[in-house]
Amino acid sequence: MNLRDRVALNIQDLRRARGLSQEELAHRADVSRGHMGKVENAKFAASLDLLERIAKALNVDPEELFAKR
């Protein structure tokens, strides 16, 4: 599994575990829902700045987005 796929799946899992919709996570991370969908589906390589905002929105340390599966 490549890093982009791993990050995408980790974001999905963390979001769902917190009971957040993709739209709510996107709002909290200050990005469009469409853009968040592309990140979660590994269609877009998110910048470090965006990953940091997503981690903050999920209330996790950014390194959790990179955790091995």
Coordinates of C-alpha atoms in Angstrom, one line a residue:
M1 CA 0.0 0.0 0.0
N2 CA 1.4 3.4 -0.9
L3 CA 1.5 6.3 1.5
R4 CA -1.3 8.2 -0.2
D5 CA -3.7 5.2 0.1
R6 CA -2.6 4.7 3.8
V7 CA -3.3 8.3 4.7
A8 CA -6.6 8.3 2.9
L9 CA -7.8 5.2 4.7
N10 CA -6.6 6.5 8.0
I11 CA -8.5 9.7 7.6
Q12 CA -11.6 7.8 6.6
D13 CA -11.3 5.5 9.7
L14 CA -10.6 8.4 12.1
R15 CA -13.5 10.5 10.7
R16 CA -16.0 7.6 10.9
A17 CA -14.8 6.7 14.5
R18 CA -15.7 10.2 15.5
G19 CA -19.1 10.1 13.8
L20 CA -18.2 13.0 11.4
S21 CA -19.5 13.3 7.9
Q22 CA -17.1 14.1 5.2
E23 CA -18.8 17.5 4.9
E24 CA -18.3 18.2 8.6
L25 CA -14.6 17.2 8.5
A26 CA -14.1 19.4 5.4
H27 CA -15.7 22.3 7.2
R28 CA -13.5 21.9 10.3
A29 CA -10.4 21.6 8.1
D30 CA -11.4 24.6 6.0
V31 CA -11.5 22.8 2.6
S32 CA -14.4 21.9 0.3
R33 CA -16.2 18.7 0.7
G34 CA -15.3 17.7 -2.9
H35 CA -11.6 18.2 -2.1
M36 CA -11.9 16.2 1.1
G37 CA -13.5 13.4 -0.9
K38 CA -10.6 13.3 -3.3
V39 CA -8.1 13.2 -0.3
E40 CA -10.1 10.4 1.3
N41 CA -10.3 8.4 -2.0
A42 CA -6.5 8.9 -2.7
K43 CA -7.3 10.8 -5.8
F44 CA -5.4 13.9 -4.5
A45 CA -2.1 14.2 -2.7
A46 CA -2.8 16.5 0.2
S47 CA -0.2 19.1 1.2
L48 CA 1.4 18.9 4.7
D49 CA -0.6 22.1 5.6
L50 CA -3.9 20.4 4.7
L51 CA -2.9 17.2 6.6
E52 CA -2.1 19.3 9.6
R53 CA -5.5 21.0 9.4
I54 CA -7.2 17.6 9.0
A55 CA -5.4 16.1 12.0
K56 CA -6.4 19.2 14.1
A57 CA -10.0 18.8 13.0
L58 CA -9.9 15.1 14.0
N59 CA -8.2 16.0 17.3
V60 CA -5.2 13.7 16.6
D61 CA -1.5 14.0 16.3
P62 CA -0.6 14.3 12.6
E63 CA 1.5 11.2 12.7
E64 CA -1.6 9.2 13.2
L65 CA -2.6 9.9 9.6
F66 CA 0.6 8.0 8.6
A67 CA 0.1 5.0 10.9
K68 CA 0.8 1.6 9.3
R69 CA -2.3 -0.5 8.6

